[in-house]
Coordinates of C-alpha atoms (C1' of nucleotides) in Angstrom, one line a residue:
Chain U
M18 CA 14.3 -40.1 13.3
L19 CA 14.3 -36.5 14.5
Y20 CA 16.7 -34.9 12.1
R21 CA 14.6 -35.6 9.1
P22 CA 11.3 -33.8 9.4
F23 CA 9.1 -33.1 6.4
E24 CA 9.2 -29.3 6.5
S25 CA 10.2 -29.0 2.9
Q26 CA 7.0 -30.8 2.0
L27 CA 4.9 -28.4 4.1
N28 CA 6.8 -25.5 2.4
V29 CA 5.5 -26.6 -0.9
Q30 CA 1.9 -26.4 0.4
L31 CA 2.4 -23.0 1.9
A32 CA 4.1 -21.7 -1.3
K33 CA 0.7 -22.1 -2.9
H34 CA -0.4 -19.1 -0.7
D35 CA 2.9 -17.2 -1.0
L36 CA 3.5 -18.1 2.7
Y37 CA 6.7 -19.2 4.4
R38 CA 6.9 -21.6 7.4
A39 CA 7.8 -19.0 10.1
Q40 CA 5.1 -16.7 8.8
W41 CA 2.6 -19.6 8.9
S42 CA 3.8 -20.4 12.4
V43 CA 2.9 -16.9 13.6
L44 CA -0.4 -16.9 11.9
H45 CA -1.2 -20.3 13.5
Y46 CA -0.2 -19.0 17.0
L47 CA -2.4 -15.9 16.7
A48 CA -5.3 -17.9 15.3
T49 CA -5.3 -20.3 18.3
N50 CA -4.3 -17.8 21.0
G51 CA -5.9 -14.6 19.9
S52 CA -3.1 -12.2 20.3
A53 CA 0.6 -12.2 21.4
T54 CA 3.6 -10.0 22.1
L55 CA 6.8 -10.5 20.1
V56 CA 8.5 -12.0 23.2
E57 CA 5.7 -14.6 23.4
L58 CA 6.1 -15.4 19.7
A59 CA 9.9 -15.8 20.2
H60 CA 9.4 -18.3 23.0
Y61 CA 6.9 -20.2 21.0
Q62 CA 9.1 -20.4 18.0
R63 CA 12.2 -20.8 20.2
V64 CA 13.9 -18.2 18.2
E65 CA 15.7 -14.8 19.1
K66 CA 13.8 -11.6 19.2
P67 CA 15.2 -10.0 16.0
T68 CA 13.9 -13.0 14.0
V69 CA 10.5 -12.4 15.2
T70 CA 10.7 -8.7 14.5
R71 CA 11.4 -9.4 10.9
T72 CA 8.7 -12.0 10.4
V73 CA 6.1 -9.9 12.1
T74 CA 7.2 -6.8 10.1
R75 CA 6.7 -8.8 6.9
L76 CA 3.3 -9.9 7.9
E77 CA 2.3 -6.3 8.8
E78 CA 3.4 -5.3 5.3
L79 CA 1.1 -7.9 3.9
N80 CA -1.7 -6.5 6.1
Y81 CA -2.3 -9.8 7.9
L82 CA -1.8 -8.3 11.4
E83 CA -3.0 -5.4 13.4
H84 CA -2.0 -3.9 16.7
I85 CA -3.8 -3.9 19.9
P86 CA -2.8 -2.0 23.0
G87 CA -0.6 -3.9 25.5
K88 CA -0.3 -3.5 29.2
D89 CA 3.0 -1.7 28.6
R90 CA 4.2 1.0 26.3
R91 CA 7.2 -1.3 25.6
E92 CA 5.4 -4.3 24.5
K93 CA 3.8 -4.7 21.0
R94 CA 0.7 -6.8 20.9
V95 CA -0.6 -8.1 17.7
R96 CA -3.5 -10.2 16.4
L97 CA -4.8 -11.3 13.1
S98 CA -6.5 -8.6 10.9
P99 CA -9.7 -9.6 9.1
L100 CA -7.5 -10.3 6.0
G101 CA -5.2 -12.4 8.1
E102 CA -8.1 -14.4 9.5
S103 CA -9.5 -15.2 6.1
L104 CA -6.1 -16.2 4.8
Y105 CA -5.5 -18.4 7.8
K106 CA -8.8 -20.4 7.2
E107 CA -7.9 -20.7 3.5
V108 CA -4.4 -22.1 4.2
R109 CA -5.8 -24.2 7.0
L110 CA -7.7 -26.2 4.5
T111 CA -4.6 -26.9 2.4
V112 CA -2.6 -27.9 5.5
D113 CA -5.4 -30.1 6.8
Q114 CA -5.6 -31.9 3.4
F115 CA -1.8 -32.3 3.3
E116 CA -1.8 -33.8 6.8
Q117 CA -4.6 -36.2 5.8
E118 CA -2.7 -37.3 2.8
I119 CA 0.6 -38.1 4.6
L120 CA -1.4 -39.9 7.4
K121 CA -3.1 -42.0 4.9
G122 CA -3.3 -45.7 6.0
I123 CA -2.3 -45.0 9.6
S124 CA -5.0 -45.9 12.0
E125 CA -6.7 -43.3 14.1
K126 CA -5.4 -44.9 17.2
D127 CA -1.8 -44.7 16.0
Q128 CA -2.2 -41.1 14.9
L129 CA -3.4 -40.2 18.4
A130 CA -0.4 -42.1 19.9
A131 CA 2.0 -40.2 17.7
I132 CA 0.5 -36.9 18.6
Q133 CA 0.6 -37.7 22.3
I134 CA 4.3 -38.6 22.0
M135 CA 5.0 -35.3 20.1
K136 CA 3.3 -33.5 23.1
E137 CA 5.6 -35.2 25.6
I138 CA 8.7 -34.5 23.7
R139 CA 7.6 -30.9 23.6
S140 CA 7.1 -30.7 27.3
N141 CA 10.6 -32.4 27.7
L142 CA 12.0 -29.6 25.5
I143 CA 10.4 -26.9 27.6
S144 CA 11.6 -28.3 30.9
K145 CA 15.1 -28.6 29.4
E146 CA 14.7 -24.9 28.4
T147 CA 13.7 -23.6 31.8
V148 CA 16.6 -25.5 33.5
K149 CA 18.9 -23.5 31.4
Chain L
M16 CA 1.1 -31.4 15.0
L17 CA 3.3 -31.3 11.9
Y18 CA 4.0 -27.7 11.4
R19 CA 5.8 -27.4 14.8
P20 CA 8.9 -29.6 14.6
F21 CA 11.8 -29.2 17.0
E22 CA 14.4 -28.3 14.4
S23 CA 15.6 -25.1 16.2
Q24 CA 16.5 -27.3 19.2
L25 CA 18.4 -29.6 17.0
N26 CA 20.2 -26.6 15.5
V27 CA 21.4 -25.6 19.0
Q28 CA 23.1 -29.0 19.4
L29 CA 24.7 -28.9 15.9
A30 CA 25.9 -25.4 16.6
K31 CA 28.2 -26.8 19.2
H32 CA 30.1 -28.4 16.3
D33 CA 29.7 -25.4 13.9
L34 CA 27.4 -27.5 11.8
Y35 CA 24.0 -26.6 10.3
R36 CA 21.0 -28.8 9.7
A37 CA 21.3 -29.2 5.9
Q38 CA 25.0 -30.0 6.4
W39 CA 24.3 -32.5 9.1
S40 CA 21.6 -34.1 6.8
V41 CA 24.3 -34.7 4.1
L42 CA 26.8 -36.1 6.5
H43 CA 24.2 -38.4 7.9
Y44 CA 23.1 -39.6 4.5
L45 CA 26.7 -40.4 3.5
A46 CA 27.5 -42.0 6.7
T47 CA 24.6 -44.5 6.3
N48 CA 24.7 -44.9 2.5
G49 CA 28.5 -44.7 1.8
S50 CA 28.4 -42.4 -1.2
A51 CA 25.9 -40.3 -3.2
T52 CA 25.6 -38.1 -6.2
L53 CA 24.2 -34.6 -5.9
V54 CA 21.0 -35.6 -7.5
E55 CA 20.6 -38.4 -5.0
L56 CA 21.1 -35.9 -2.2
A57 CA 18.5 -33.6 -3.7
H58 CA 16.0 -36.3 -3.7
Y59 CA 16.8 -37.3 -0.2
Q60 CA 16.4 -33.7 1.1
R61 CA 13.5 -33.0 -1.3
V62 CA 15.3 -29.9 -2.4
E63 CA 16.4 -28.4 -5.7
K64 CA 19.8 -29.1 -7.2
P65 CA 21.4 -25.6 -6.6
T66 CA 20.7 -26.0 -2.9
V67 CA 22.6 -29.2 -2.7
T68 CA 25.5 -27.7 -4.8
R69 CA 26.0 -25.0 -2.2
T70 CA 25.7 -27.3 0.9
V71 CA 28.2 -29.8 -0.7
T72 CA 30.6 -27.1 -1.7
R73 CA 30.6 -25.8 1.8
L74 CA 31.3 -29.3 3.2
E75 CA 34.1 -29.7 0.7
E76 CA 35.6 -26.4 1.9
L77 CA 35.6 -27.8 5.3
N78 CA 37.3 -30.9 4.1
Y79 CA 34.6 -33.2 5.2
L80 CA 34.0 -34.8 1.9
E81 CA 36.0 -36.4 -0.9
H82 CA 35.3 -37.3 -4.6
I83 CA 35.1 -40.8 -5.9
P84 CA 34.6 -41.6 -9.6
G85 CA 31.1 -42.0 -10.8
K86 CA 29.7 -44.0 -13.7
D87 CA 29.5 -40.8 -15.8
R88 CA 31.7 -37.8 -16.4
R89 CA 28.6 -35.8 -15.7
E90 CA 27.9 -37.1 -12.2
K91 CA 29.8 -36.0 -9.2
R92 CA 29.9 -38.7 -6.5
V93 CA 31.1 -37.9 -3.0
R94 CA 31.7 -39.6 0.3
L95 CA 32.8 -38.7 3.8
S96 CA 36.6 -38.0 4.1
P97 CA 38.4 -39.4 7.2
L98 CA 37.9 -36.0 8.8
G99 CA 34.2 -36.1 7.9
E100 CA 33.9 -39.6 9.4
S101 CA 35.4 -38.6 12.7
L102 CA 33.2 -35.5 12.8
Y103 CA 30.2 -37.6 12.1
K104 CA 30.9 -39.9 15.0
E105 CA 31.5 -37.0 17.4
V106 CA 28.3 -35.2 16.4
R107 CA 26.4 -38.5 16.5
L108 CA 27.1 -38.6 20.2
T109 CA 25.7 -35.2 20.8
V110 CA 22.6 -36.0 18.7
D111 CA 22.0 -39.3 20.4
Q112 CA 22.2 -37.7 23.8
F113 CA 19.8 -34.9 22.7
E114 CA 17.4 -37.6 21.4
Q115 CA 17.5 -39.5 24.7
E116 CA 16.7 -36.3 26.6
I117 CA 13.8 -35.3 24.7
L118 CA 12.5 -38.9 24.8
K119 CA 12.9 -39.1 28.6
G120 CA 9.9 -40.6 30.3
I121 CA 8.5 -42.1 27.0
S122 CA 8.3 -45.9 27.1
E123 CA 10.4 -47.8 24.7
K124 CA 7.2 -49.3 23.2
D125 CA 5.8 -45.8 22.5
Q126 CA 9.0 -44.7 21.0
L127 CA 9.2 -47.6 18.6
A128 CA 5.5 -46.9 17.7
A129 CA 6.4 -43.2 16.9
I130 CA 9.3 -44.2 14.8
Q131 CA 7.2 -46.6 12.9
I132 CA 4.6 -44.0 12.2
M133 CA 7.2 -41.5 11.0
K134 CA 8.4 -44.2 8.5
E135 CA 4.9 -44.7 7.2
I136 CA 4.5 -40.9 6.8
R137 CA 7.7 -40.8 4.9
S138 CA 6.6 -43.6 2.6
N139 CA 3.3 -41.7 2.0
L140 CA 5.4 -38.7 1.1
I141 CA 7.5 -40.6 -1.3
S142 CA 4.5 -42.2 -3.1
K143 CA 2.9 -38.7 -3.3
E144 CA 6.1 -37.5 -4.9
T145 CA 6.3 -40.2 -7.5
V146 CA 2.7 -39.7 -8.5
K147 CA 3.5 -36.2 -9.3
Chain M
dT13 C1' 23.7 -37.3 -36.6
dA14 C1' 20.5 -34.2 -34.5
dT15 C1' 17.7 -33.9 -30.7
dT16 C1' 16.6 -34.6 -26.1
dA17 C1' 17.5 -35.8 -21.3
dT18 C1' 20.4 -35.7 -17.3
dA19 C1' 23.9 -33.8 -13.9
dG20 C1' 25.8 -30.0 -12.2
dT21 C1' 26.9 -24.9 -11.8
dT22 C1' 26.3 -19.9 -11.6
dA23 C1' 23.8 -15.8 -10.7
dC24 C1' 20.3 -13.7 -8.2
dC25 C1' 16.3 -13.3 -5.2
dT26 C1' 14.0 -14.2 -0.5
dT27 C1' 13.3 -16.1 4.1
dA28 C1' 15.2 -17.2 8.4
dG29 C1' 18.4 -17.9 11.9
dA30 C1' 22.3 -15.8 15.1
dT31 C1' 25.0 -11.8 17.6
dA32 C1' 26.0 -7.2 19.1
dA33 C1' 24.7 -2.9 20.2
dC34 C1' 21.2 0.2 21.2
dA35 C1' 16.7 3.1 22.8
dA36 C1' 12.7 3.2 25.5
dT37 C1' 10.2 1.8 29.1
dT38 C1' 9.2 -0.5 33.5
dA39 C1' 10.6 -2.8 37.8
dC40 C1' 13.1 -2.8 41.8
dC41 C1' 16.0 -1.6 45.7
dC42 C1' 18.2 1.3 49.1
Chain J
dG12 C1' 12.3 9.1 45.0
dG13 C1' 16.4 8.4 42.4
dG14 C1' 19.6 5.3 40.5
dT15 C1' 20.3 0.8 38.7
dA16 C1' 18.2 -3.7 36.7
dA17 C1' 15.6 -5.9 33.8
dT18 C1' 12.4 -6.2 29.9
dT19 C1' 10.8 -5.2 25.1
dG20 C1' 11.7 -4.3 20.8
dT21 C1' 14.6 -2.5 16.8
dT22 C1' 18.6 -1.9 13.7
dA23 C1' 22.7 -3.6 11.5
dT24 C1' 25.3 -7.3 10.0
dC25 C1' 26.6 -12.0 9.0
dT26 C1' 25.6 -16.8 7.3
dA27 C1' 22.6 -20.8 5.9
dA28 C1' 19.2 -22.4 3.1
dG29 C1' 15.5 -22.4 0.1
dG30 C1' 13.8 -21.1 -4.9
dT31 C1' 13.9 -19.9 -10.3
dA32 C1' 16.3 -19.0 -14.6
dA33 C1' 19.8 -19.8 -17.6
dC34 C1' 23.7 -22.1 -18.7
dT35 C1' 27.5 -26.0 -19.9
dA36 C1' 28.9 -30.5 -20.5
dT37 C1' 28.0 -35.2 -21.1
dA38 C1' 25.1 -39.1 -22.2
dA39 C1' 21.1 -41.3 -24.4
dT40 C1' 18.0 -41.8 -28.1
dA41 C1' 15.4 -41.4 -32.2

DNA sequence: TATTATAGTTACCTTAGATAACAATTACCC
DNA sequence: GGGTAATTGTTATCTAAGGTAACTATAATA
């Protein structure tokens, strides 16, 4: 069950906007959380820091991000630029439509149940992480 | 919900066996289906042919696969070698354990419901594919 | 028989993950 | 307060994994 996600299908949708999954993941985090440091993004994506550095650098080159001052001089805090925000909204439509299509025929009740289970799995993952 | 799978966590488990996700995916398909051509694997993974060529080549280098005659002289049909089979069983244990951990605290009933929904999503994806 | 379709490969590009080693800054401890 | 720890981020380097374009070889078909 778990080792066969449908990422490649999502990639097809994102490709329409010249976006990649890790990039989309960052945009999504910033759209829902306002701003983030690179370490914050690394935790979110469960990925090492250099990976985030690269993805963020690319998004900066595309002018989708802008800097805001952090509490440190070490940390680098970013948020969506106006261009990034408008892109996000646009891609959001595509992704929403994609999700609707693949959930077609599944009752609202079942959908909510599935989402709930995903949340529990995620919290299991996090507690597993913190133990380590 | 959909754009945040837990692949990176699975990768950690696979890394214990020096395996990567795409490689594992091929091993899993062959373990459950006996044999396959490259086109068959490409459809299964929803990926282009050159991608499969590379993954299969790597698995061949590692002696996890062996050839069997196909109905054509074009097609290349592969299955697990004895080494591949024993590796699969070994990794299977790790993956099963991982799944148990992340499903901890979720009732059997809910788990089955989630798996059912995944199946429906997958069949939606396939019918979407065939339309195209 | 000539054309078209299918299976696979090669070459090349990009994204995305990992480690190792490092600089800069901050936190902490005696 | 000064020296050591820890934190944040970057650079360099490696591999996996995706894509497209162009190609060969074989099979199917018109």
